[in-house]
PDB file of C-alpha atoms in Angstrom:
ATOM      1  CA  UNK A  19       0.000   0.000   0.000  1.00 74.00           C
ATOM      2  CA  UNK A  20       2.587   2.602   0.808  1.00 77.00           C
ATOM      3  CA  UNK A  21       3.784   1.662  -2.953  1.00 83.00           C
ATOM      4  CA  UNK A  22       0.784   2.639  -4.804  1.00 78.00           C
ATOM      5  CA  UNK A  23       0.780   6.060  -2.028  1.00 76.00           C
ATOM      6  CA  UNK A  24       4.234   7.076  -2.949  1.00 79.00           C
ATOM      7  CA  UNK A  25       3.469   6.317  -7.098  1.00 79.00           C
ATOM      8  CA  UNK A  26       0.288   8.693  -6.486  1.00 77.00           C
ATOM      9  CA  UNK A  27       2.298  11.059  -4.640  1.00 75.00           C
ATOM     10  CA  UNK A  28       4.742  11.184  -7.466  1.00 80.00           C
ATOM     11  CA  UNK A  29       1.901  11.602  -9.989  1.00 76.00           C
ATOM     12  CA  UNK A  30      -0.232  14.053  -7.925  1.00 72.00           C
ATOM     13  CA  UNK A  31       2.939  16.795  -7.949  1.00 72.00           C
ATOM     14  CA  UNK A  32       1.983  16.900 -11.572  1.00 71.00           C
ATOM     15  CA  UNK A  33      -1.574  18.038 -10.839  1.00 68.00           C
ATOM     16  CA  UNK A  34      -2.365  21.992 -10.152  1.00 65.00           C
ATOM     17  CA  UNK A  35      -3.906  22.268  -7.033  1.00 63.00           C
ATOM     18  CA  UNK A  36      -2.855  18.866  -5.771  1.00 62.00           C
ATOM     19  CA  UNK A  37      -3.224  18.303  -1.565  1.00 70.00           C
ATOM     20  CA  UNK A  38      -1.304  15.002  -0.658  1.00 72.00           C
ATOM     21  CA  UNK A  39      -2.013  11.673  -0.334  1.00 74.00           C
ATOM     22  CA  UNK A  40      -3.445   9.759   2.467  1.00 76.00           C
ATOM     23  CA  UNK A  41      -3.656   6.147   3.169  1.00 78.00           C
ATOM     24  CA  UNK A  42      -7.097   5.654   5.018  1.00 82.00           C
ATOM     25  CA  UNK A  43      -9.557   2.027   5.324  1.00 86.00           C
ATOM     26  CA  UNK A  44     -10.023   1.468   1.633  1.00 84.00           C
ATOM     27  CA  UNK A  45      -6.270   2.300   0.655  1.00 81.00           C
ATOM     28  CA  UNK A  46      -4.531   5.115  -1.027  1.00 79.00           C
ATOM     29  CA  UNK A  47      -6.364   8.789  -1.541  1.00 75.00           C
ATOM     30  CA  UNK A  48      -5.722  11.789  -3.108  1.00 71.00           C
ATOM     31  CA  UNK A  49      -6.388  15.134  -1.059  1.00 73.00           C
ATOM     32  CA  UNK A  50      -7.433  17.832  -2.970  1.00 70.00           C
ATOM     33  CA  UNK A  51      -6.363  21.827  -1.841  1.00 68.00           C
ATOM     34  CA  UNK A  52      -9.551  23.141  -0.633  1.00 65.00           C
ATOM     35  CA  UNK A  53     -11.028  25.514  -3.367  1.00 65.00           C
ATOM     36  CA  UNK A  54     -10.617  29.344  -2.810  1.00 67.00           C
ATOM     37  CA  UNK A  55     -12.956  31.707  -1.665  1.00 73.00           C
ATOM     38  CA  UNK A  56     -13.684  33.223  -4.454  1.00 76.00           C
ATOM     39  CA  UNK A  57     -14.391  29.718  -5.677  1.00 74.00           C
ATOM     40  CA  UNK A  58     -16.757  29.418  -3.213  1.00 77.00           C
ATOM     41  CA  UNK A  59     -18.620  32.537  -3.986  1.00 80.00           C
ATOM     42  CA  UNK A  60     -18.728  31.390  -7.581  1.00 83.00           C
ATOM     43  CA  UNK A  61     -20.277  28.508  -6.878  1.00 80.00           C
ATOM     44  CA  UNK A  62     -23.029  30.007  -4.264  1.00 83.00           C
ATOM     45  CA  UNK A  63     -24.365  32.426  -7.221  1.00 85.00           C
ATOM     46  CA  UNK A  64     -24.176  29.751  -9.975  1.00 87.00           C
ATOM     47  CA  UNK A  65     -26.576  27.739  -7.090  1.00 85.00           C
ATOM     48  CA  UNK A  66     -28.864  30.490  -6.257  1.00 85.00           C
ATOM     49  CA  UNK A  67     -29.474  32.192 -10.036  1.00 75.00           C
TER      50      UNK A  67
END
């Protein structure tokens, strides 16, 4: 398991706005940045129009 962890750590370096990966009950994960603020915001008018 800490295999496949380390090959998606390698591979999530490549990604823009990559978190780190975790190794939790089901195996491997990538973590994903939280999204910004203004991301957010974004998101809450696309919802409420």
């Amino acid at each position: 398991m800490r295999a496949i962890a380390e090959e998606l750590t390698a591979y999530a370096e490549h990604l823009e706005g990559a978190g780190n990966v975790e190794i939790g009950p089901s195996g491997p994960f990538l973590a994903m940045m939280s999204p910004s603020r203004r991301h957010g915001g974004t998101v809450r008018r696309i919802r409420s129009s």
